[in-house]
PDB file of C-alpha atoms and ligand atoms in Angstrom:
ATOM      1  CA  MET A  70       0.000   0.000   0.000  1.00 74.00           C
ATOM      2  CA  ALA A  71       1.377   3.441  -0.905  1.00 87.00           C
ATOM      3  CA  GLY A  72       2.265   5.663   2.037  1.00 97.00           C
ATOM      4  CA  ARG A  73       0.706   9.107   2.345  1.00 98.00           C
ATOM      5  CA  VAL A  74       4.087  10.852   1.993  1.00 98.00           C
ATOM      6  CA  ASP A  75       5.925   8.257  -0.087  1.00 98.00           C
ATOM      7  CA  GLY A  76       9.168   9.519  -1.598  1.00 98.00           C
ATOM      8  CA  LYS A  77       9.188  12.792   0.314  1.00 98.00           C
ATOM      9  CA  VAL A  78      12.062  13.930   2.514  1.00 99.00           C
ATOM     10  CA  ALA A  79      11.278  15.710   5.793  1.00 99.00           C
ATOM     11  CA  VAL A  80      13.313  17.604   8.373  1.00 99.00           C
ATOM     12  CA  VAL A  81      11.745  17.554  11.851  1.00 99.00           C
ATOM     13  CA  THR A  82      13.208  19.850  14.525  1.00 99.00           C
ATOM     14  CA  GLY A  83      12.612  19.014  18.166  1.00 98.00           C
ATOM     15  CA  GLY A  84      12.424  15.447  16.912  1.00 98.00           C
ATOM     16  CA  ALA A  85      13.848  13.931  20.100  1.00 98.00           C
ATOM     17  CA  SER A  86      10.669  14.353  22.133  1.00 98.00           C
ATOM     18  CA  GLY A  87       6.925  14.787  22.217  1.00 98.00           C
ATOM     19  CA  LEU A  88       5.209  16.054  19.083  1.00 98.00           C
ATOM     20  CA  GLY A  89       8.391  16.171  16.981  1.00 98.00           C
ATOM     21  CA  ALA A  90       9.305  12.567  17.789  1.00 98.00           C
ATOM     22  CA  GLU A  91       5.808  11.276  17.064  1.00 98.00           C
ATOM     23  CA  SER A  92       5.639  13.278  13.813  1.00 99.00           C
ATOM     24  CA  ALA A  93       9.000  11.845  12.712  1.00 99.00           C
ATOM     25  CA  ARG A  94       7.789   8.303  13.407  1.00 98.00           C
ATOM     26  CA  ARG A  95       4.498   8.759  11.563  1.00 98.00           C
ATOM     27  CA  LEU A  96       6.029  10.562   8.577  1.00 98.00           C
ATOM     28  CA  ALA A  97       8.507   7.679   8.255  1.00 98.00           C
ATOM     29  CA  ARG A  98       5.744   5.085   8.571  1.00 98.00           C
ATOM     30  CA  GLU A  99       3.902   6.844   5.726  1.00 98.00           C
ATOM     31  CA  GLY A 100       6.940   6.624   3.466  1.00 98.00           C
ATOM     32  CA  ALA A 101       9.042   9.757   4.059  1.00 98.00           C
ATOM     33  CA  ALA A 102      12.763   9.802   4.783  1.00 98.00           C
ATOM     34  CA  VAL A 103      13.191  11.860   7.945  1.00 99.00           C
ATOM     35  CA  VAL A 104      16.073  13.947   9.255  1.00 99.00           C
ATOM     36  CA  VAL A 105      15.482  14.217  12.994  1.00 99.00           C
ATOM     37  CA  THR A 106      17.196  17.197  14.612  1.00 99.00           C
ATOM     38  CA  ASP A 107      17.361  18.310  18.237  1.00 99.00           C
ATOM     39  CA  LEU A 108      19.598  19.746  20.930  1.00 98.00           C
ATOM     40  CA  ALA A 109      19.114  16.469  22.812  1.00 98.00           C
ATOM     41  CA  GLU A 110      21.519  14.188  20.953  1.00 98.00           C
ATOM     42  CA  GLU A 111      20.988  10.864  22.684  1.00 98.00           C
ATOM     43  CA  ALA A 112      17.197  10.988  22.583  1.00 98.00           C
ATOM     44  CA  GLY A 113      17.179  12.328  19.010  1.00 98.00           C
ATOM     45  CA  ARG A 114      19.504   9.626  17.773  1.00 98.00           C
ATOM     46  CA  ALA A 115      17.297   7.029  19.490  1.00 99.00           C
ATOM     47  CA  VAL A 116      14.238   8.242  17.524  1.00 99.00           C
ATOM     48  CA  ALA A 117      16.142   8.005  14.206  1.00 99.00           C
ATOM     49  CA  ASP A 118      17.501   4.545  15.138  1.00 98.00           C
ATOM     50  CA  GLU A 119      14.007   3.366  16.059  1.00 98.00           C
ATOM     51  CA  ILE A 120      12.686   4.472  12.646  1.00 98.00           C
ATOM     52  CA  VAL A 121      15.485   2.670  10.828  1.00 98.00           C
ATOM     53  CA  ALA A 122      14.986  -0.467  12.956  1.00 98.00           C
ATOM     54  CA  ALA A 123      11.309  -0.441  11.923  1.00 98.00           C
ATOM     55  CA  GLY A 124      12.358  -0.428   8.245  1.00 98.00           C
ATOM     56  CA  GLY A 125      12.153   3.328   7.616  1.00 98.00           C
ATOM     57  CA  ARG A 126      14.716   5.859   6.418  1.00 98.00           C
ATOM     58  CA  ALA A 127      16.055   8.356   8.952  1.00 98.00           C
ATOM     59  CA  ALA A 128      19.131  10.193  10.157  1.00 98.00           C
ATOM     60  CA  PHE A 129      19.864  12.351  13.177  1.00 99.00           C
ATOM     61  CA  MET A 130      21.621  15.723  13.285  1.00 99.00           C
ATOM     62  CA  ALA A 131      22.379  17.679  16.441  1.00 99.00           C
ATOM     63  CA  GLN A 132      20.967  21.159  16.017  1.00 99.00           C
ATOM     64  CA  ASP A 133      20.272  24.297  17.991  1.00 99.00           C
ATOM     65  CA  VAL A 134      17.528  25.986  15.953  1.00 99.00           C
ATOM     66  CA  THR A 135      18.726  29.428  17.050  1.00 98.00           C
ATOM     67  CA  GLU A 136      22.036  29.014  15.166  1.00 98.00           C
ATOM     68  CA  GLU A 137      21.696  30.222  11.589  1.00 98.00           C
ATOM     69  CA  ALA A 138      24.880  28.548  10.290  1.00 98.00           C
ATOM     70  CA  ARG A 139      23.742  25.143  11.557  1.00 99.00           C
ATOM     71  CA  TRP A 140      20.530  25.474   9.537  1.00 99.00           C
ATOM     72  CA  THR A 141      22.610  25.679   6.350  1.00 98.00           C
ATOM     73  CA  GLU A 142      24.391  22.465   7.348  1.00 98.00           C
ATOM     74  CA  VAL A 143      21.093  20.710   8.070  1.00 99.00           C
ATOM     75  CA  VAL A 144      19.720  21.602   4.629  1.00 99.00           C
ATOM     76  CA  ASP A 145      22.979  20.708   2.821  1.00 98.00           C
ATOM     77  CA  THR A 146      23.350  17.384   4.629  1.00 98.00           C
ATOM     78  CA  THR A 147      19.706  16.486   3.978  1.00 99.00           C
ATOM     79  CA  LEU A 148      20.158  17.132   0.247  1.00 98.00           C
ATOM     80  CA  GLN A 149      23.434  15.158   0.136  1.00 98.00           C
ATOM     81  CA  ARG A 150      22.004  12.230   2.062  1.00 98.00           C
ATOM     82  CA  PHE A 151      18.473  11.972   0.642  1.00 98.00           C
ATOM     83  CA  GLY A 152      18.607  14.051  -2.567  1.00 98.00           C
ATOM     84  CA  ARG A 153      15.673  16.394  -1.917  1.00 98.00           C
ATOM     85  CA  LEU A 154      13.804  18.326   0.778  1.00 99.00           C
ATOM     86  CA  ASP A 155      10.002  18.434   0.688  1.00 99.00           C
ATOM     87  CA  VAL A 156       8.841  19.011   4.256  1.00 99.00           C
ATOM     88  CA  LEU A 157       9.992  21.025   7.257  1.00 99.00           C
ATOM     89  CA  VAL A 158       8.296  20.526  10.618  1.00 99.00           C
ATOM     90  CA  ASN A 159       9.358  23.282  13.046  1.00 99.00           C
ATOM     91  CA  SER A 160       8.577  21.553  16.343  1.00 98.00           C
ATOM     92  CA  ALA A 161      11.553  22.597  18.507  1.00 98.00           C
ATOM     93  CA  GLY A 162      10.265  24.824  21.269  1.00 98.00           C
ATOM     94  CA  ILE A 163      10.207  25.559  24.966  1.00 97.00           C
ATOM     95  CA  GLY A 164       7.350  26.178  27.364  1.00 94.00           C
ATOM     96  CA  GLU A 165       9.414  26.891  30.425  1.00 73.00           C
ATOM     97  CA  GLY A 166       9.895  30.219  32.158  1.00 62.00           C
ATOM     98  CA  GLY A 167       6.271  31.271  32.308  1.00 77.00           C
ATOM     99  CA  GLN A 168       6.310  34.447  34.370  1.00 88.00           C
ATOM    100  CA  PRO A 169       3.617  36.911  35.433  1.00 93.00           C
ATOM    101  CA  ILE A 170       4.342  40.207  33.697  1.00 95.00           C
ATOM    102  CA  LEU A 171       5.050  41.922  37.037  1.00 95.00           C
ATOM    103  CA  GLU A 172       7.972  39.509  37.556  1.00 94.00           C
ATOM    104  CA  ALA A 173       8.997  38.927  33.944  1.00 94.00           C
ATOM    105  CA  THR A 174      12.643  39.286  32.957  1.00 95.00           C
ATOM    106  CA  LEU A 175      13.997  40.313  29.589  1.00 95.00           C
ATOM    107  CA  ASP A 176      16.336  37.292  29.595  1.00 95.00           C
ATOM    108  CA  ALA A 177      13.476  34.804  29.912  1.00 94.00           C
ATOM    109  CA  TRP A 178      11.469  36.672  27.268  1.00 95.00           C
ATOM    110  CA  ARG A 179      14.399  36.611  24.837  1.00 97.00           C
ATOM    111  CA  ARG A 180      15.059  32.915  25.407  1.00 96.00           C
ATOM    112  CA  THR A 181      11.453  31.978  24.579  1.00 97.00           C
ATOM    113  CA  ILE A 182      11.199  34.298  21.578  1.00 98.00           C
ATOM    114  CA  GLY A 183      14.664  33.203  20.415  1.00 98.00           C
ATOM    115  CA  ILE A 184      13.827  29.502  20.278  1.00 98.00           C
ATOM    116  CA  ASN A 185      10.102  29.462  19.481  1.00 98.00           C
ATOM    117  CA  LEU A 186       9.846  32.384  17.051  1.00 98.00           C
ATOM    118  CA  GLU A 187      13.345  33.146  15.745  1.00 98.00           C
ATOM    119  CA  GLY A 188      14.162  29.439  15.479  1.00 99.00           C
ATOM    120  CA  THR A 189      11.065  28.989  13.312  1.00 99.00           C
ATOM    121  CA  PHE A 190      11.976  32.037  11.215  1.00 99.00           C
ATOM    122  CA  LEU A 191      15.488  30.656  10.641  1.00 99.00           C
ATOM    123  CA  GLY A 192      14.073  27.283   9.620  1.00 99.00           C
ATOM    124  CA  VAL A 193      11.669  28.809   7.107  1.00 99.00           C
ATOM    125  CA  LYS A 194      14.448  30.994   5.719  1.00 98.00           C
ATOM    126  CA  ALA A 195      16.846  28.060   5.427  1.00 99.00           C
ATOM    127  CA  VAL A 196      14.569  25.701   3.476  1.00 99.00           C
ATOM    128  CA  ALA A 197      12.701  28.247   1.342  1.00 98.00           C
ATOM    129  CA  PRO A 198      15.339  28.585  -1.443  1.00 98.00           C
ATOM    130  CA  THR A 199      15.576  24.803  -1.962  1.00 98.00           C
ATOM    131  CA  MET A 200      11.803  24.348  -1.923  1.00 99.00           C
ATOM    132  CA  ALA A 201      11.192  27.349  -4.189  1.00 98.00           C
ATOM    133  CA  ALA A 202      13.789  26.092  -6.691  1.00 98.00           C
ATOM    134  CA  ALA A 203      12.068  22.699  -6.745  1.00 98.00           C
ATOM    135  CA  GLY A 204       8.636  24.335  -7.060  1.00 98.00           C
ATOM    136  CA  ARG A 205       7.225  22.261  -4.200  1.00 98.00           C
ATOM    137  CA  GLY A 206       7.339  21.979  -0.444  1.00 99.00           C
ATOM    138  CA  SER A 207       5.342  22.051   2.774  1.00 99.00           C
ATOM    139  CA  ILE A 208       6.449  23.932   5.869  1.00 99.00           C
ATOM    140  CA  ILE A 209       4.583  23.165   9.079  1.00 99.00           C
ATOM    141  CA  ASN A 210       5.088  25.470  12.039  1.00 99.00           C
ATOM    142  CA  LEU A 211       4.090  24.442  15.545  1.00 98.00           C
ATOM    143  CA  SER A 212       2.207  27.355  17.035  1.00 98.00           C
ATOM    144  CA  SER A 213      -0.305  26.654  19.831  1.00 98.00           C
ATOM    145  CA  ILE A 214      -3.780  27.533  20.999  1.00 98.00           C
ATOM    146  CA  LEU A 215      -1.745  30.043  23.038  1.00 97.00           C
ATOM    147  CA  GLY A 216      -0.885  31.711  19.742  1.00 98.00           C
ATOM    148  CA  LYS A 217      -4.597  32.478  19.408  1.00 98.00           C
ATOM    149  CA  VAL A 218      -5.858  32.995  22.975  1.00 98.00           C
ATOM    150  CA  GLY A 219      -4.061  34.256  26.047  1.00 96.00           C
ATOM    151  CA  MET A 220      -3.288  32.628  29.388  1.00 94.00           C
ATOM    152  CA  PRO A 221      -2.052  34.462  32.495  1.00 94.00           C
ATOM    153  CA  GLY A 222       1.640  34.047  33.243  1.00 93.00           C
ATOM    154  CA  THR A 223       2.622  33.078  29.711  1.00 95.00           C
ATOM    155  CA  ALA A 224       3.229  36.393  27.925  1.00 96.00           C
ATOM    156  CA  ALA A 225       6.476  35.357  26.236  1.00 97.00           C
ATOM    157  CA  TYR A 226       5.125  31.975  25.142  1.00 97.00           C
ATOM    158  CA  CYS A 227       1.877  33.504  23.812  1.00 97.00           C
ATOM    159  CA  ALA A 228       3.798  36.249  21.995  1.00 97.00           C
ATOM    160  CA  SER A 229       6.169  33.701  20.450  1.00 98.00           C
ATOM    161  CA  LYS A 230       3.318  31.494  19.254  1.00 98.00           C
ATOM    162  CA  GLY A 231       1.226  34.427  17.998  1.00 98.00           C
ATOM    163  CA  GLY A 232       4.353  35.454  16.108  1.00 99.00           C
ATOM    164  CA  VAL A 233       4.608  31.987  14.572  1.00 99.00           C
ATOM    165  CA  LEU A 234       0.978  32.266  13.418  1.00 98.00           C
ATOM    166  CA  MET A 235       1.586  35.544  11.571  1.00 99.00           C
ATOM    167  CA  LEU A 236       5.037  34.582  10.307  1.00 99.00           C
ATOM    168  CA  THR A 237       3.315  31.586   8.738  1.00 99.00           C
ATOM    169  CA  LYS A 238       0.640  33.658   6.986  1.00 99.00           C
ATOM    170  CA  ALA A 239       3.030  36.299   5.633  1.00 99.00           C
ATOM    171  CA  VAL A 240       5.463  33.715   4.275  1.00 98.00           C
ATOM    172  CA  ALA A 241       2.619  31.585   2.888  1.00 99.00           C
ATOM    173  CA  LEU A 242       1.567  34.514   0.687  1.00 99.00           C
ATOM    174  CA  GLU A 243       5.115  34.993  -0.587  1.00 98.00           C
ATOM    175  CA  LEU A 244       5.794  31.339  -1.306  1.00 98.00           C
ATOM    176  CA  ALA A 245       2.395  30.309  -2.725  1.00 99.00           C
ATOM    177  CA  PRO A 246       3.285  31.423  -6.281  1.00 98.00           C
ATOM    178  CA  LEU A 247       6.458  29.337  -5.988  1.00 98.00           C
ATOM    179  CA  GLY A 248       4.611  26.127  -5.119  1.00 98.00           C
ATOM    180  CA  VAL A 249       5.542  26.066  -1.431  1.00 99.00           C
ATOM    181  CA  ARG A 250       2.819  25.754   1.221  1.00 99.00           C
ATOM    182  CA  VAL A 251       3.212  27.081   4.781  1.00 99.00           C
ATOM    183  CA  ASN A 252       0.727  26.277   7.545  1.00 99.00           C
ATOM    184  CA  SER A 253       0.590  26.487  11.331  1.00 99.00           C
ATOM    185  CA  VAL A 254      -0.684  23.858  13.761  1.00 99.00           C
ATOM    186  CA  HIS A 255      -2.331  24.913  17.017  1.00 99.00           C
ATOM    187  CA  PRO A 256      -2.485  22.070  19.525  1.00 98.00           C
ATOM    188  CA  GLY A 257      -4.420  22.190  22.766  1.00 98.00           C
ATOM    189  CA  PHE A 258      -2.603  20.706  25.765  1.00 98.00           C
ATOM    190  CA  ILE A 259      -1.027  17.423  24.710  1.00 98.00           C
ATOM    191  CA  GLU A 260       0.546  14.786  26.968  1.00 97.00           C
ATOM    192  CA  THR A 261       4.213  15.416  26.195  1.00 96.00           C
ATOM    193  CA  PRO A 262       7.204  16.046  28.481  1.00 93.00           C
ATOM    194  CA  MET A 263       6.688  19.816  27.997  1.00 93.00           C
ATOM    195  CA  VAL A 264       3.201  19.745  29.490  1.00 95.00           C
ATOM    196  CA  LEU A 265       3.753  16.987  32.056  1.00 93.00           C
ATOM    197  CA  ASN A 266       6.846  18.797  33.415  1.00 92.00           C
ATOM    198  CA  THR A 267       4.819  22.005  33.704  1.00 91.00           C
ATOM    199  CA  PHE A 268       2.246  20.146  35.796  1.00 93.00           C
ATOM    200  CA  ARG A 269       5.034  18.636  37.920  1.00 92.00           C
ATOM    201  CA  ARG A 270       6.613  22.038  38.570  1.00 90.00           C
ATOM    202  CA  SER A 271       3.313  23.553  39.749  1.00 90.00           C
ATOM    203  CA  GLU A 272       2.402  23.876  43.424  1.00 89.00           C
ATOM    204  CA  ASN A 273      -0.465  21.412  43.106  1.00 93.00           C
ATOM    205  CA  GLU A 274       0.031  19.037  40.183  1.00 94.00           C
ATOM    206  CA  ASN A 275      -3.416  17.394  40.265  1.00 95.00           C
ATOM    207  CA  GLU A 276      -5.259  20.658  40.636  1.00 96.00           C
ATOM    208  CA  MET A 277      -3.417  22.187  37.695  1.00 94.00           C
ATOM    209  CA  ARG A 278      -4.024  19.119  35.545  1.00 96.00           C
ATOM    210  CA  ASP A 279      -7.769  19.120  36.367  1.00 97.00           C
ATOM    211  CA  ASN A 280      -7.982  22.833  35.636  1.00 96.00           C
ATOM    212  CA  ILE A 281      -6.297  22.465  32.244  1.00 97.00           C
ATOM    213  CA  VAL A 282      -8.313  19.358  31.327  1.00 98.00           C
ATOM    214  CA  SER A 283     -11.561  21.199  32.130  1.00 98.00           C
ATOM    215  CA  ARG A 284     -10.762  23.852  29.492  1.00 98.00           C
ATOM    216  CA  HIS A 285     -10.964  21.261  26.715  1.00 98.00           C
ATOM    217  CA  ALA A 286     -14.579  20.609  25.655  1.00 98.00           C
ATOM    218  CA  MET A 287     -13.694  16.948  25.157  1.00 98.00           C
ATOM    219  CA  GLY A 288     -12.694  16.687  28.842  1.00 98.00           C
ATOM    220  CA  ARG A 289      -9.203  15.299  28.305  1.00 98.00           C
ATOM    221  CA  LEU A 290      -5.721  16.207  27.117  1.00 98.00           C
ATOM    222  CA  GLY A 291      -4.614  15.252  23.625  1.00 98.00           C
ATOM    223  CA  VAL A 292      -2.027  12.593  22.829  1.00 98.00           C
ATOM    224  CA  PRO A 293       0.924  13.153  20.445  1.00 98.00           C
ATOM    225  CA  ARG A 294      -0.552  10.949  17.706  1.00 98.00           C
ATOM    226  CA  GLU A 295      -3.470  13.355  17.349  1.00 98.00           C
ATOM    227  CA  ILE A 296      -1.093  16.183  16.420  1.00 98.00           C
ATOM    228  CA  ALA A 297       1.257  14.007  14.370  1.00 98.00           C
ATOM    229  CA  ASP A 298      -1.672  12.897  12.193  1.00 98.00           C
ATOM    230  CA  ALA A 299      -2.503  16.537  11.435  1.00 98.00           C
ATOM    231  CA  ILE A 300       1.147  17.124  10.572  1.00 99.00           C
ATOM    232  CA  VAL A 301       1.242  14.125   8.199  1.00 99.00           C
ATOM    233  CA  PHE A 302      -1.868  15.516   6.493  1.00 98.00           C
ATOM    234  CA  LEU A 303      -0.227  18.942   6.027  1.00 99.00           C
ATOM    235  CA  ALA A 304       2.984  17.294   4.791  1.00 99.00           C
ATOM    236  CA  SER A 305       1.100  15.176   2.267  1.00 98.00           C
ATOM    237  CA  ASP A 306      -0.483  16.146  -1.044  1.00 98.00           C
ATOM    238  CA  GLU A 307      -3.886  15.523   0.604  1.00 98.00           C
ATOM    239  CA  SER A 308      -3.656  19.152   1.800  1.00 98.00           C
ATOM    240  CA  SER A 309      -2.593  20.514  -1.604  1.00 98.00           C
ATOM    241  CA  PHE A 310      -5.021  23.492  -1.477  1.00 98.00           C
ATOM    242  CA  MET A 311      -4.061  24.565   2.065  1.00 99.00           C
ATOM    243  CA  THR A 312      -1.628  27.362   2.736  1.00 99.00           C
ATOM    244  CA  GLY A 313      -1.503  30.094   5.363  1.00 99.00           C
ATOM    245  CA  ALA A 314      -4.044  28.083   7.348  1.00 98.00           C
ATOM    246  CA  GLU A 315      -4.318  27.694  11.112  1.00 98.00           C
ATOM    247  CA  MET A 316      -4.980  24.046  11.851  1.00 98.00           C
ATOM    248  CA  VAL A 317      -6.466  23.946  15.351  1.00 98.00           C
ATOM    249  CA  VAL A 318      -6.339  20.534  17.036  1.00 99.00           C
ATOM    250  CA  ASP A 319      -7.458  21.269  20.573  1.00 98.00           C
ATOM    251  CA  GLY A 320     -10.343  19.101  21.747  1.00 98.00           C
ATOM    252  CA  GLY A 321     -12.596  22.173  21.658  1.00 98.00           C
ATOM    253  CA  TYR A 322     -10.408  24.426  23.874  1.00 98.00           C
ATOM    254  CA  THR A 323     -10.860  27.489  21.659  1.00 98.00           C
ATOM    255  CA  ALA A 324     -14.435  26.713  20.595  1.00 98.00           C
ATOM    256  CA  ALA A 325     -15.831  28.479  23.680  1.00 92.00           C
TER     257      ALA A 325
HETATM  258  N1  LIG B 668       2.623  19.661  24.174  1.00 93.16           N
HETATM  259  C1  LIG B 668       1.696  20.596  24.014  1.00 93.16           C
HETATM  260  O1  LIG B 668       0.669  20.589  24.663  1.00 93.16           O
HETATM  261  C2  LIG B 668       1.883  21.682  22.985  1.00 93.16           C
HETATM  262  C3  LIG B 668       0.783  22.493  22.742  1.00 93.16           C
HETATM  263  C4  LIG B 668       0.891  23.501  21.785  1.00 93.16           C
HETATM  264  C5  LIG B 668       2.075  23.689  21.124  1.00 93.16           C
HETATM  265  N2  LIG B 668       3.144  22.895  21.404  1.00 93.16           N
HETATM  266  C6  LIG B 668       4.386  23.150  20.672  1.00 93.16           C
HETATM  267  O2  LIG B 668       4.785  21.983  20.003  1.00 93.16           O
HETATM  268  C7  LIG B 668       6.197  21.924  19.929  1.00 93.16           C
HETATM  269  C8  LIG B 668       6.681  20.607  20.500  1.00 93.16           C
HETATM  270  O3  LIG B 668       6.313  20.550  21.867  1.00 93.16           O
HETATM  271  P1  LIG B 668       6.436  19.210  22.725  1.00 93.16           P
HETATM  272  O4  LIG B 668       5.263  19.186  23.619  1.00 93.16           O
HETATM  273  O5  LIG B 668       6.717  18.078  21.831  1.00 93.16           O
HETATM  274  O6  LIG B 668       7.702  19.576  23.640  1.00 93.16           O
HETATM  275  P2  LIG B 668       8.895  18.656  24.133  1.00 93.16           P
HETATM  276  O7  LIG B 668       9.531  19.411  25.251  1.00 93.16           O
HETATM  277  O8  LIG B 668       8.448  17.261  24.385  1.00 93.16           O
HETATM  278  O9  LIG B 668       9.887  18.636  22.874  1.00 93.16           O
HETATM  279  C9  LIG B 668      10.512  19.801  22.430  1.00 93.16           C
HETATM  280  C10 LIG B 668      11.879  19.435  21.851  1.00 93.16           C
HETATM  281  O10 LIG B 668      12.499  20.640  21.386  1.00 93.16           O
HETATM  282  C11 LIG B 668      13.874  20.554  21.695  1.00 93.16           C
HETATM  283  N3  LIG B 668      14.476  21.881  21.754  1.00 93.16           N
HETATM  284  C12 LIG B 668      14.322  22.844  22.708  1.00 93.16           C
HETATM  285  N4  LIG B 668      15.078  23.901  22.419  1.00 93.16           N
HETATM  286  C13 LIG B 668      15.748  23.627  21.265  1.00 93.16           C
HETATM  287  C14 LIG B 668      16.669  24.330  20.451  1.00 93.16           C
HETATM  288  N5  LIG B 668      17.106  25.558  20.776  1.00 93.16           N
HETATM  289  N6  LIG B 668      17.129  23.734  19.329  1.00 93.16           N
HETATM  290  C15 LIG B 668      16.710  22.496  18.984  1.00 93.16           C
HETATM  291  N7  LIG B 668      15.845  21.770  19.715  1.00 93.16           N
HETATM  292  C16 LIG B 668      15.370  22.335  20.844  1.00 93.16           C
HETATM  293  C17 LIG B 668      13.926  19.844  23.053  1.00 93.16           C
HETATM  294  O11 LIG B 668      15.212  19.260  23.268  1.00 93.16           O
HETATM  295  C18 LIG B 668      12.821  18.813  22.892  1.00 93.16           C
HETATM  296  O12 LIG B 668      13.327  17.580  22.407  1.00 93.16           O
HETATM  297  C19 LIG B 668       6.714  23.156  20.673  1.00 93.16           C
HETATM  298  O13 LIG B 668       6.982  24.183  19.749  1.00 93.16           O
HETATM  299  C20 LIG B 668       5.551  23.526  21.554  1.00 93.16           C
HETATM  300  O14 LIG B 668       5.561  24.883  21.920  1.00 93.16           O
HETATM  301  C21 LIG B 668       3.076  21.894  22.307  1.00 93.16           C
END
């Protein structure tokens, strides 16, 4: 049976954990070759090894998404190794350092904006020439429901994710005539290390979990597969008429 992304080559940042790791696995299962990148080398390599052991094609590259020069190496190595580059999933991100505005520091703000927003900008910028020259490509940026609605104590995160939303739309308009699609994904709260660690760090873990769960109309958190499936759809030609779109996958969080 043909895979949904057969023959495509994808780069997935933040591929060592959570949504990036699950997207890498599912893209590979649907026929793509996947370059997994992350700061976390051991865990990232393990995801690539797992894909290869399951019969897929994958490689790992250590990468800090905030370093522009490393992006060039990731693109060049991907082209050398797999011959083309069709999909970029910008999943690397941080959710730490949530601070009420009265206590917020510029350092924490810059760290969040630097990774979540500038890292995404650098990724888009790095792959765009290759994709435009080929006349095809799909860039998928992980924003969040918190790029669409606010939450107290998360100004930097919300600003970074709102920035990703608008970066996506502006670039989508520029690249549409060149055959390259750019879309953002807006997950609700999903059971990944990012979210589970946030619960753990809170004063009352169960109370915080119940509070967050209650904001989703479906009465539960999401699981990584539910976001990875949306990402496979956006990576595939099934979504060939979608660009500049905000794909919300949030169990009804923002429906209210
Ligand atoms: N989990 C959720 O509920 C949720 C909801 C909405 C949006 N998101 C977004 O989805 C993306 C993935 O989140 P996740 O839940 O899988 O988180 P996660 O913490 O499980 O994984 C994030 C990965 O990014 C990597 N990373 C962090 N900084 C990096 C850097 N500078 N360079 C390269 N890699 C770096 C980490 O090492 C980690 O492996 C993030 O952008 C996040 O903001 C997550």
